[in-house]
Amino acid sequence: MLTYLLRRELLMIPTLLGITVLVFSVMAMSPGGISAQTLIGGMDMKPQEKQALLDYYNKRYGLDQPAPVQYLRWLNNVSPIGFVTDAQGQRGEFSFSKGMDLGTSFQYGRPVADILAERIPITLLLNLVTLPFTYIIAIMVGMKAATQRGSAFDVGAGVSMLALWSIPTMLAGVLLLGFFANIQHFQWFPTAGISSREAQDMPFLPHWDAGGFVRGFLLDRIWHLILPVICLSYGGFAALAKLTRTSILENLHADYARTARAKGLAENDVLWKHVFRNSLLPLITVSAGLLPSLLAGSLIVENIFSINGMGQLAVEAVKGRDRELVLSITWISGFLTLIGYLIADFCYTLADPRVSYD
Amino acid sequence: MTKPVISRESFSARIWRKTLAGVGVKFGFAWVALLVFCAVFAPFLANSMPLLMSRDGVISAPVLEYLSVEDAWILTSFFIALAVYRLKVGGGKQILLFLLGSALAAVLVNSFVKPPVLVIYDDFRSTAYTQVDWKIMPPIPYAPVDYLRDLGSKGLEAPFTTEGHTHWMGTEENGADVLSRMIHACRISLSIGLIASGIALAIGIVVGGLMGYFSGIVDMLGMRLVEIFEDIPTLFLLLTFVAFFGRSLYMMMVIIGVTGWSGYARYVRQEFLKLRNQDYVQAAVASGLPLTSILFRHMLSNGVAPLLVAVSFGVAGAILSEATLSFLGLGVVDAPSWGAMLDQAVKSSTFNWWMAVFPGGSIFMTVFAYNLIGEAFRDAIDPRLSDKAGVKS
C-alpha cells in the first residue's frame, strides 16, 4: 500500500510539471503576451515610477527574456528545492530548504501566496459543505428508485434527474438569486458574500439577548451558504443518483442478496448492510471526478453570488492577464484534483477489501 | 423456449430504430431541428427590413439585398446538405460531397455577395420603407443589432411594456429585441457545439487510438497528456486559453475543442486496447496494411458505435462551455449569445426575469435535448443497460 501511494505521488510530479508547461506556453504564445501594460495601476503612475516597476519585474521575472528561460526561472522560484534568488533576480547557490515562492501578483501587487491563502479556504468550505449533501440526496433518491424499479417514482426521478443535470449552473444561480434574494421578489437570502459584516462580531452560536434573537456567526454563515450550495450540489446529485440506481439494481438480484433474504434478514438490513456496501465502489470512483467539476462549478457560483473565493480570483486573474496568479491557480487546482483521485483510490481499498495495491 | 428471431436488419439500422423508440429522444431531435431551422433562416425570421415590398409598383426584397456573406453561405450549405442527403451514395461520400459543396459555396458567396457595409436600421422605419403599397415583414420585425435608437428605447424592458412596438421577450440592455437575438444566437450555439466537439473528437480519436494500439511507452506518455488536460478543471483551462487568445468565434471553437478531447481519448484507448488482440486486427497487421488503414478503417469502425454516446454528451458540454464563457464576459464580443444575454439578468441589483428565463431556458433545453439523445443512444447500444433500466428493446 505504502509503495503504491509513493509511486502514485511520484507519477504526480510529471503531471503537475506538464500542467505548468501547458499553461505557461499558452500565455507565452498569446498575442500581446505578458507585458508591462498589464501591471498594476499603470494609469496613475508617473513615467519614471512605471519604468522603475517595469525594470523591477524584468529583473525579478525576466519578462524581457525568451519564454523557456522565464519558465525555468518561474519553476526555480516555485519549487521547494533549487537555486536561491534575491530580490534583484540574481541567482545564488543551490539550496534544499529555500521554500516556495509563488511570486507577486502583477495585478494586485501582493504576494500570490497571501492572496491564495485568503481565497482557497472559502472555496474549499463551499465544496466541502456541498459534498455530503450531494451524496446523501443522491443515495436516498437512487436507493428509492432502485427498490421501486418501474414505479412512478423511478420513472419520474429518471427524467427529472436528467433534467436537473442539464440545468446550467449559471441559470440556476441567476434564478435563485433573482427570485429568492432580490427585493423585487422574496428577499429571504442575502445576495452576496459568505457572511455579513455584523456577523464578524457575533458569538459563534445563535442565542437570545437583550436586543432579541442574535443569529450568531454559525447561523449567519449557513444562511449565506444555502443558495450557493444548492447551485453547486444539484448537478452532482443528479448524476450520482442515476449511478446509485444502476449500481444498486445490479446487486439487488445478486446471489448473495437472495441468500441474505433466505436467511430471514429484514429487507432493510439486506439493503443497507449487504447491497449498499457492495454498490459503493462506482460511487467512490465518481467522487474523484466530482472534485474538478465542483471547482469549475464554484467558479460560476462564486461569480454569481460575489463570493471572494478562488473561482472569482481565477476569472479576475485571466481577465487581467496576471501570469503569476493564473499559473498558481491552475497549478493548485490541478494538485487538488490529483489529491482527490488519490483519496478516491484509497477509499477503494477501504470499501472493498479485495482491492489491494501491492 | 423462445424461437430465435432471424433479422436482416443491419447494426446501424437497429441502433437507429431502438434510439428513436423513446419519447424523450423524439423531443430532443425535434428541438435540435427547430434550432437548425432558426439558425438557417434567421435573417428571414427576425430582421428589421421587409421580406418583400412593393413601392410605386416596383417589387423588391430588401432582406436579400442586406443578406450577409455568412447568411448566404449558411443558406446554400443547408440546401447542399439537403440535396446530398437525397443522393443514393455511401455515408462517407455524402460527407465528402457536402464538404466540397459548402467549400465551393463559400468561395462563390465570398466573391458574389456584396452586402452594404453600413446598415442603418432606423432607415427601415423611415418613409422610404413605410409609405409603400404593401409589404411583408418578418415575424419578428427587429434585427439582432437593431438598437431601436429612433424609437427612444431605454433598454432592458420587460415583454409587452411599450405600446407601439411589441417585444415578445422584452429588450436587452442596449434596446435590441431579445427574441431576435435568441434566434440569431442559435447559430453560435449550434456551430460551436458541432465544430468544437468535432475537433475534440478528431484529436481524441488520434491520440486515444495511438495509445490503445501501441500501448507500452506511447500509452504511458499519452496518459500523462490526458491526465494533464483532465486535472486542470476544464473551465480554468478554457478561461486561460480564451483570455490569452482573443475572442473570435472560430478561435472559441478551436479552444473548446482543444481543451475537451481527453474524455474521447480515454474512451477510444479503452476500446482499442480491447480490439488490438482480436484476430481480424492481427490479420490486418500480418497482411502488411498501413497503420492508418488498420487504425481508422478496421479498428475504428468497430469501436465507433459507443463513441456516438460520448459525442452527443460532448456536444451538450461544448454548448454549455460557450454559454459559460459568454456568461463570464469572455465570449464573442457583440455577437448575440445566450450566455451573454443570461449575464444581463442580474444587473445593478435589479432582476430582469425575461433575460434569465428565455436565454437560460433555451440553453437548458438544448443541453437537455442533447443529453436525452445521448441517453437514448446509450440504451440502444448497450442492451444490457437498457434491460436493467426496465426499457423494452
CSV table of C-alpha atoms in Angstrom, one decimal, chain B:
chain,number,residue,atom,x,y,z
B,1,MET,CA,-38.4,-21.7,-25.2
B,2,THR,CA,-38.3,-18.6,-27.4
B,3,LYS,CA,-37.6,-19.0,-31.0
B,4,PRO,CA,-34.5,-17.2,-32.3
B,5,VAL,CA,-35.5,-14.4,-34.5
B,6,ILE,CA,-33.5,-14.0,-37.7
B,7,SER,CA,-33.3,-10.4,-38.7
B,8,ARG,CA,-31.8,-8.9,-41.8
B,9,GLU,CA,-31.6,-5.5,-40.1
B,10,SER,CA,-28.1,-4.0,-40.1
B,11,PHE,CA,-26.5,-3.0,-36.8
B,12,SER,CA,-26.8,0.7,-37.5
B,13,ALA,CA,-30.4,0.4,-38.6
B,14,ARG,CA,-31.2,-1.4,-35.4
B,15,ILE,CA,-29.5,1.2,-33.3
B,16,TRP,CA,-31.5,3.9,-35.0
B,17,ARG,CA,-34.7,2.1,-34.6
B,18,LYS,CA,-34.1,1.5,-30.9
B,19,THR,CA,-32.9,5.0,-30.3
B,20,LEU,CA,-35.9,6.6,-31.9
B,21,ALA,CA,-38.3,4.3,-29.9
B,22,GLY,CA,-38.3,6.6,-26.8
B,23,VAL,CA,-40.4,9.7,-26.3
B,24,GLY,CA,-37.7,11.8,-24.9
B,25,VAL,CA,-35.4,11.4,-27.8
B,26,LYS,CA,-38.1,12.5,-30.2
B,27,PHE,CA,-38.4,15.6,-28.3
B,28,GLY,CA,-34.6,16.0,-28.3
B,29,PHE,CA,-34.4,15.7,-32.1
B,30,ALA,CA,-37.4,18.0,-32.6
B,31,TRP,CA,-35.7,20.7,-30.5
B,32,VAL,CA,-32.4,20.4,-32.4
B,33,ALA,CA,-34.3,20.5,-35.7
B,34,LEU,CA,-36.1,23.7,-34.5
B,35,LEU,CA,-32.7,25.2,-33.7
B,36,VAL,CA,-31.3,24.3,-37.1
B,37,PHE,CA,-34.4,25.8,-38.7
B,38,CYS,CA,-33.9,29.0,-36.7
B,39,ALA,CA,-30.2,29.1,-37.4
B,40,VAL,CA,-30.6,28.7,-41.2
B,41,PHE,CA,-33.5,31.0,-41.7
B,42,ALA,CA,-32.6,33.6,-39.1
B,43,PRO,CA,-32.5,36.6,-41.4
B,44,PHE,CA,-36.0,35.8,-42.7
B,45,LEU,CA,-37.4,35.1,-39.2
B,46,ALA,CA,-36.0,38.2,-37.4
B,47,ASN,CA,-34.9,41.3,-39.3
B,48,SER,CA,-35.8,44.9,-39.5
B,49,MET,CA,-36.3,45.1,-43.2
B,50,PRO,CA,-39.3,43.9,-45.1
B,51,LEU,CA,-39.1,40.5,-46.7
B,52,LEU,CA,-40.9,41.7,-49.8
B,53,MET,CA,-42.4,45.1,-50.6
B,54,SER,CA,-44.0,47.0,-53.4
B,55,ARG,CA,-43.3,50.7,-53.8
B,56,ASP,CA,-44.8,52.6,-56.7
B,57,GLY,CA,-45.4,49.3,-58.5
B,58,VAL,CA,-41.7,48.1,-58.1
B,59,ILE,CA,-41.4,44.9,-56.1
B,60,SER,CA,-38.2,44.5,-54.2
B,61,ALA,CA,-36.9,42.2,-51.4
B,62,PRO,CA,-34.7,44.3,-49.1
B,63,VAL,CA,-33.8,41.2,-47.0
B,64,LEU,CA,-32.0,39.7,-49.9
B,65,GLU,CA,-30.0,42.9,-50.6
B,66,TYR,CA,-28.8,43.0,-47.0
B,67,LEU,CA,-28.1,39.3,-46.7
B,68,SER,CA,-24.5,39.0,-45.3
B,69,VAL,CA,-21.9,36.6,-46.7
B,70,GLU,CA,-22.4,34.4,-43.7
B,71,ASP,CA,-26.1,34.3,-44.1
B,72,ALA,CA,-25.8,33.4,-47.8
B,73,TRP,CA,-23.2,30.7,-47.1
B,74,ILE,CA,-25.3,29.1,-44.4
B,75,LEU,CA,-28.4,29.0,-46.6
B,76,THR,CA,-26.6,27.5,-49.6
B,77,SER,CA,-24.8,24.9,-47.3
B,78,PHE,CA,-28.2,23.9,-45.9
B,79,PHE,CA,-29.6,23.3,-49.3
B,80,ILE,CA,-26.5,21.4,-50.4
B,81,ALA,CA,-26.9,19.2,-47.3
B,82,LEU,CA,-30.5,18.5,-48.2
B,83,ALA,CA,-29.6,17.7,-51.8
B,84,VAL,CA,-26.7,15.4,-50.7
B,85,TYR,CA,-28.9,13.6,-48.3
B,86,ARG,CA,-31.3,12.7,-51.1
B,87,LEU,CA,-28.5,11.3,-53.2
B,88,LYS,CA,-28.0,7.5,-53.1
B,89,VAL,CA,-24.4,7.2,-52.2
B,90,GLY,CA,-22.5,6.0,-49.1
B,91,GLY,CA,-22.2,7.9,-45.9
B,92,GLY,CA,-18.6,8.8,-46.3
B,93,LYS,CA,-19.1,10.0,-49.8
B,94,GLN,CA,-22.0,12.1,-48.7
B,95,ILE,CA,-20.0,13.9,-46.1
B,96,LEU,CA,-17.2,14.5,-48.6
B,97,LEU,CA,-19.6,15.8,-51.2
B,98,PHE,CA,-21.2,18.1,-48.6
B,99,LEU,CA,-17.8,19.5,-47.5
B,100,LEU,CA,-16.8,20.0,-51.1
B,101,GLY,CA,-20.1,21.7,-51.9
B,102,SER,CA,-20.1,24.0,-49.0
B,103,ALA,CA,-16.4,24.9,-49.6
B,104,LEU,CA,-17.3,25.8,-53.2
B,105,ALA,CA,-20.3,27.8,-51.9
B,106,ALA,CA,-18.0,29.7,-49.6
B,107,VAL,CA,-15.8,30.7,-52.5
B,108,LEU,CA,-18.7,31.7,-54.7
B,109,VAL,CA,-20.6,33.5,-51.9
B,110,ASN,CA,-17.5,35.5,-51.0
B,111,SER,CA,-17.0,36.7,-54.5
B,112,PHE,CA,-20.6,37.4,-55.4
B,113,VAL,CA,-22.5,38.6,-52.3
B,114,LYS,CA,-21.7,42.2,-51.6
B,115,PRO,CA,-24.0,43.5,-48.8
B,116,PRO,CA,-23.9,47.2,-47.9
B,117,VAL,CA,-21.1,47.9,-45.5
B,118,LEU,CA,-23.2,50.1,-43.2
B,119,VAL,CA,-26.7,49.1,-42.2
B,120,ILE,CA,-28.7,51.9,-40.6
B,121,TYR,CA,-31.7,50.2,-39.1
B,122,ASP,CA,-33.5,53.5,-38.4
B,123,ASP,CA,-33.9,53.9,-42.2
B,124,PHE,CA,-36.2,50.9,-42.3
B,125,ARG,CA,-38.7,52.8,-40.2
B,126,SER,CA,-38.5,56.0,-42.4
B,127,THR,CA,-40.9,56.9,-45.1
B,128,ALA,CA,-38.9,55.1,-47.8
B,129,TYR,CA,-39.9,51.8,-46.3
B,130,THR,CA,-43.3,52.7,-44.6
B,131,GLN,CA,-45.1,54.6,-47.4
B,132,VAL,CA,-45.5,51.5,-49.7
B,133,ASP,CA,-48.3,49.8,-51.5
B,134,TRP,CA,-47.8,46.7,-49.5
B,135,LYS,CA,-45.0,44.9,-47.6
B,136,ILE,CA,-44.4,41.6,-45.9
B,137,MET,CA,-42.4,41.9,-42.7
B,138,PRO,CA,-40.6,39.0,-41.0
B,139,PRO,CA,-42.4,37.5,-38.0
B,140,ILE,CA,-40.1,39.4,-35.6
B,141,PRO,CA,-39.6,42.8,-37.2
B,142,TYR,CA,-36.3,43.6,-35.4
B,143,ALA,CA,-32.7,42.7,-36.4
B,144,PRO,CA,-30.5,41.4,-33.6
B,145,VAL,CA,-28.3,44.5,-33.7
B,146,ASP,CA,-31.2,47.0,-34.2
B,147,TYR,CA,-30.9,49.0,-31.0
B,148,LEU,CA,-34.1,51.0,-31.7
B,149,ARG,CA,-32.5,54.4,-31.1
B,150,ASP,CA,-35.1,56.1,-33.2
B,151,LEU,CA,-37.9,54.6,-31.1
B,152,GLY,CA,-36.3,56.0,-27.9
B,153,SER,CA,-35.5,52.7,-26.4
B,154,LYS,CA,-34.3,52.8,-22.8
B,155,GLY,CA,-33.0,49.2,-22.8
B,156,LEU,CA,-34.0,46.3,-20.6
B,157,GLU,CA,-37.7,46.4,-20.9
B,158,ALA,CA,-40.0,43.6,-19.9
B,159,PRO,CA,-42.1,41.9,-22.6
B,160,PHE,CA,-45.1,44.0,-23.8
B,161,THR,CA,-44.1,47.1,-21.8
B,162,THR,CA,-44.1,49.7,-24.5
B,163,GLU,CA,-47.1,50.5,-26.6
B,164,GLY,CA,-46.5,50.5,-30.4
B,165,HIS,CA,-43.7,48.0,-30.8
B,166,THR,CA,-44.2,44.5,-29.5
B,167,HIS,CA,-41.3,42.6,-28.0
B,168,TRP,CA,-42.3,39.1,-27.2
B,169,MET,CA,-39.4,38.5,-24.9
B,170,GLY,CA,-38.5,42.1,-24.0
B,171,THR,CA,-35.4,44.0,-24.9
B,172,GLU,CA,-31.9,43.8,-23.7
B,173,GLU,CA,-29.6,46.4,-22.2
B,174,ASN,CA,-28.9,48.2,-25.5
B,175,GLY,CA,-32.5,48.1,-26.6
B,176,ALA,CA,-32.4,45.2,-29.1
B,177,ASP,CA,-35.2,42.7,-29.3
B,178,VAL,CA,-34.4,39.6,-27.2
B,179,LEU,CA,-36.3,37.1,-29.3
B,180,SER,CA,-34.5,38.3,-32.4
B,181,ARG,CA,-31.1,37.9,-30.7
B,182,MET,CA,-32.1,34.5,-29.4
B,183,ILE,CA,-32.9,33.3,-32.9
B,184,HIS,CA,-29.6,34.5,-34.3
B,185,ALA,CA,-27.8,33.1,-31.3
B,186,CYS,CA,-28.9,29.6,-32.4
B,187,ARG,CA,-26.1,29.8,-35.0
B,188,ILE,CA,-23.4,30.3,-32.4
B,189,SER,CA,-24.6,27.5,-30.1
B,190,LEU,CA,-25.1,25.0,-32.9
B,191,SER,CA,-21.9,25.7,-34.7
B,192,ILE,CA,-19.8,25.8,-31.5
B,193,GLY,CA,-21.4,22.5,-30.4
B,194,LEU,CA,-20.8,20.7,-33.6
B,195,ILE,CA,-17.4,22.0,-34.7
B,196,ALA,CA,-15.8,22.2,-31.2
B,197,SER,CA,-16.8,18.6,-30.5
B,198,GLY,CA,-15.7,17.6,-34.0
B,199,ILE,CA,-12.2,19.0,-33.3
B,200,ALA,CA,-12.2,17.3,-29.8
B,201,LEU,CA,-13.3,14.0,-31.3
B,202,ALA,CA,-10.6,14.1,-34.0
B,203,ILE,CA,-7.8,14.8,-31.5
B,204,GLY,CA,-9.3,12.3,-29.1
B,205,ILE,CA,-9.5,9.5,-31.7
B,206,VAL,CA,-5.9,10.0,-33.0
B,207,VAL,CA,-4.4,10.3,-29.5
B,208,GLY,CA,-6.5,7.6,-28.0
B,209,GLY,CA,-6.2,5.3,-31.0
B,210,LEU,CA,-2.4,5.5,-30.9
B,211,MET,CA,-2.3,5.0,-27.2
B,212,GLY,CA,-4.6,1.9,-27.4
B,213,TYR,CA,-2.9,0.4,-30.4
B,214,PHE,CA,0.7,0.7,-29.3
B,215,SER,CA,0.3,0.6,-25.6
B,216,GLY,CA,3.5,0.5,-23.6
B,217,ILE,CA,5.6,3.7,-23.6
B,218,VAL,CA,3.3,5.5,-26.1
B,219,ASP,CA,0.4,4.7,-23.8
B,220,MET,CA,2.2,6.0,-20.7
B,221,LEU,CA,3.2,9.3,-22.3
B,222,GLY,CA,-0.3,9.7,-23.8
B,223,MET,CA,-1.9,9.0,-20.4
B,224,ARG,CA,0.2,11.8,-18.8
B,225,LEU,CA,-1.0,14.1,-21.6
B,226,VAL,CA,-4.6,13.1,-21.0
B,227,GLU,CA,-4.1,13.5,-17.2
B,228,ILE,CA,-2.7,17.0,-17.7
B,229,PHE,CA,-5.8,18.1,-19.6
B,230,GLU,CA,-8.1,16.3,-17.2
B,231,ASP,CA,-6.6,17.5,-13.9
B,232,ILE,CA,-7.0,21.2,-14.7
B,233,PRO,CA,-10.7,21.8,-14.4
B,234,THR,CA,-11.7,22.3,-18.0
B,235,LEU,CA,-13.3,25.7,-17.2
B,236,PHE,CA,-10.0,27.0,-15.8
B,237,LEU,CA,-8.1,25.8,-18.8
B,238,LEU,CA,-10.7,27.3,-21.1
B,239,LEU,CA,-10.6,30.6,-19.3
B,240,THR,CA,-6.9,30.7,-19.7
B,241,PHE,CA,-6.9,29.9,-23.3
B,242,VAL,CA,-9.7,32.3,-24.2
B,243,ALA,CA,-8.2,35.2,-22.2
B,244,PHE,CA,-4.9,34.8,-23.9
B,245,PHE,CA,-6.0,34.0,-27.4
B,246,GLY,CA,-8.7,36.5,-28.1
B,247,ARG,CA,-12.4,36.0,-28.6
B,248,SER,CA,-13.2,35.4,-32.2
B,249,LEU,CA,-15.9,32.7,-32.8
B,250,TYR,CA,-13.5,30.5,-34.7
B,251,MET,CA,-10.9,30.8,-32.0
B,252,MET,CA,-13.5,29.8,-29.4
B,253,MET,CA,-14.4,26.7,-31.4
B,254,VAL,CA,-10.8,25.6,-31.6
B,255,ILE,CA,-10.2,26.3,-28.0
B,256,ILE,CA,-13.2,24.4,-26.7
B,257,GLY,CA,-12.2,21.6,-29.0
B,258,VAL,CA,-8.6,21.6,-27.9
B,259,THR,CA,-9.5,21.6,-24.2
B,260,GLY,CA,-12.2,18.9,-24.4
B,261,TRP,CA,-10.6,15.9,-26.1
B,262,SER,CA,-9.3,14.0,-23.1
B,263,GLY,CA,-12.6,12.1,-22.4
B,264,TYR,CA,-12.8,10.8,-26.0
B,265,ALA,CA,-9.1,9.8,-25.9
B,266,ARG,CA,-9.7,7.7,-22.8
B,267,TYR,CA,-12.7,6.1,-24.4
B,268,VAL,CA,-11.0,5.2,-27.7
B,269,ARG,CA,-8.0,3.9,-25.9
B,270,GLN,CA,-10.1,1.5,-23.9
B,271,GLU,CA,-11.9,0.3,-27.0
B,272,PHE,CA,-8.6,-0.2,-28.9
B,273,LEU,CA,-7.0,-2.0,-26.0
B,274,LYS,CA,-9.8,-4.5,-26.2
B,275,LEU,CA,-9.7,-4.7,-30.0
B,276,ARG,CA,-6.0,-4.9,-30.7
B,277,ASN,CA,-5.8,-8.6,-29.8
B,278,GLN,CA,-8.7,-9.6,-31.9
B,279,ASP,CA,-8.0,-11.9,-34.8
B,280,TYR,CA,-9.0,-9.6,-37.6
B,281,VAL,CA,-6.7,-6.9,-36.4
B,282,GLN,CA,-3.8,-9.3,-36.2
B,283,ALA,CA,-4.7,-10.4,-39.7
B,284,ALA,CA,-4.6,-6.8,-40.9
B,285,VAL,CA,-1.2,-6.3,-39.3
B,286,ALA,CA,0.1,-9.6,-40.8
B,287,SER,CA,-1.0,-8.6,-44.3
B,288,GLY,CA,1.1,-5.5,-44.0
B,289,LEU,CA,-1.7,-2.9,-44.2
B,290,PRO,CA,-0.5,0.6,-43.4
B,291,LEU,CA,-1.1,1.8,-39.9
B,292,THR,CA,-3.7,4.5,-40.8
B,293,SER,CA,-5.7,1.8,-42.5
B,294,ILE,CA,-5.6,-0.6,-39.6
B,295,LEU,CA,-6.4,2.1,-37.1
B,296,PHE,CA,-9.1,4.1,-38.8
B,297,ARG,CA,-10.6,1.7,-41.4
B,298,HIS,CA,-10.7,-1.5,-39.4
B,299,MET,CA,-10.4,-0.8,-35.7
B,300,LEU,CA,-12.3,2.5,-35.5
B,301,SER,CA,-15.3,1.3,-37.5
B,302,ASN,CA,-15.8,-1.5,-34.9
B,303,GLY,CA,-15.4,0.8,-31.9
B,304,VAL,CA,-17.3,3.8,-33.2
B,305,ALA,CA,-20.9,3.0,-32.1
B,306,PRO,CA,-20.3,3.6,-28.4
B,307,LEU,CA,-18.5,6.8,-29.3
B,308,LEU,CA,-21.8,8.2,-30.5
B,309,VAL,CA,-22.9,8.4,-26.9
B,310,ALA,CA,-19.9,10.3,-25.9
B,311,VAL,CA,-20.3,12.7,-28.8
B,312,SER,CA,-23.9,13.6,-28.0
B,313,PHE,CA,-23.0,14.4,-24.4
B,314,GLY,CA,-19.9,16.2,-25.7
B,315,VAL,CA,-21.9,18.5,-27.9
B,316,ALA,CA,-24.0,19.4,-24.9
B,317,GLY,CA,-20.9,20.1,-23.0
B,318,ALA,CA,-19.4,22.3,-25.7
B,319,ILE,CA,-22.6,24.4,-25.9
B,320,LEU,CA,-22.5,24.8,-22.2
B,321,SER,CA,-18.9,25.8,-22.3
B,322,GLU,CA,-19.6,28.6,-24.8
B,323,ALA,CA,-22.5,29.8,-22.7
B,324,THR,CA,-20.5,29.8,-19.6
B,325,LEU,CA,-17.6,31.7,-21.2
B,326,SER,CA,-20.1,34.3,-22.6
B,327,PHE,CA,-21.7,34.5,-19.2
B,328,LEU,CA,-18.4,35.3,-17.5
B,329,GLY,CA,-17.9,38.0,-20.1
B,330,LEU,CA,-15.2,36.2,-22.1
B,331,GLY,CA,-17.3,35.3,-25.1
B,332,VAL,CA,-17.5,36.7,-28.6
B,333,VAL,CA,-17.9,40.4,-28.5
B,334,ASP,CA,-21.1,41.9,-29.9
B,335,ALA,CA,-22.5,38.7,-31.4
B,336,PRO,CA,-25.8,37.6,-29.9
B,337,SER,CA,-25.2,34.7,-27.5
B,338,TRP,CA,-27.5,33.1,-25.0
B,339,GLY,CA,-24.8,33.0,-22.3
B,340,ALA,CA,-24.1,36.7,-22.7
B,341,MET,CA,-27.8,37.5,-22.5
B,342,LEU,CA,-28.2,35.5,-19.3
B,343,ASP,CA,-25.5,37.6,-17.8
B,344,GLN,CA,-27.8,40.6,-18.1
B,345,ALA,CA,-30.4,39.0,-15.9
B,346,VAL,CA,-29.0,40.4,-12.7
B,347,LYS,CA,-27.6,43.9,-13.4
B,348,SER,CA,-27.2,46.6,-10.9
B,349,SER,CA,-29.3,44.8,-8.3
B,350,THR,CA,-32.5,44.6,-10.4
B,351,PHE,CA,-33.6,41.2,-11.5
B,352,ASN,CA,-34.7,41.1,-15.2
B,353,TRP,CA,-36.6,37.9,-15.2
B,354,TRP,CA,-37.0,37.8,-19.0
B,355,MET,CA,-33.3,37.8,-19.5
B,356,ALA,CA,-32.9,34.8,-17.3
B,357,VAL,CA,-35.9,32.8,-18.3
B,358,PHE,CA,-35.7,32.9,-22.1
B,359,PRO,CA,-32.0,32.7,-22.9
B,360,GLY,CA,-31.3,30.5,-19.9
B,361,GLY,CA,-34.3,28.3,-20.8
B,362,SER,CA,-33.0,27.8,-24.3
B,363,ILE,CA,-29.5,26.8,-23.0
B,364,PHE,CA,-31.2,24.3,-20.7
B,365,MET,CA,-33.4,22.9,-23.5
B,366,THR,CA,-30.6,22.5,-25.9
B,367,VAL,CA,-28.3,20.8,-23.3
B,368,PHE,CA,-31.3,18.7,-22.2
B,369,ALA,CA,-32.1,17.7,-25.8
B,370,TYR,CA,-28.5,16.5,-26.5
B,371,ASN,CA,-28.4,14.7,-23.2
B,372,LEU,CA,-31.7,12.9,-24.0
B,373,ILE,CA,-30.3,11.9,-27.4
B,374,GLY,CA,-27.1,10.6,-25.7
B,375,GLU,CA,-29.0,8.7,-23.2
B,376,ALA,CA,-31.2,7.0,-25.8
B,377,PHE,CA,-28.1,6.1,-27.9
B,378,ARG,CA,-26.6,4.5,-24.8
B,379,ASP,CA,-29.6,2.5,-24.1
B,380,ALA,CA,-29.8,1.4,-27.7
B,381,ILE,CA,-26.2,0.4,-28.0
B,382,ASP,CA,-25.9,-1.4,-24.7
B,383,PRO,CA,-28.9,-3.7,-24.4
B,384,ARG,CA,-27.6,-4.9,-21.0
B,385,LEU,CA,-28.1,-1.4,-19.6
B,386,SER,CA,-31.5,-0.9,-21.2
B,387,ASP,CA,-32.8,-4.2,-19.9
B,388,LYS,CA,-31.7,-3.2,-16.5
B,389,ALA,CA,-33.4,0.1,-16.8
B,390,GLY,CA,-36.6,-1.7,-17.5
B,391,VAL,CA,-36.8,-0.4,-21.1
B,392,LYS,CA,-38.1,-3.0,-23.5
B,393,SER,CA,-35.9,-3.4,-26.6
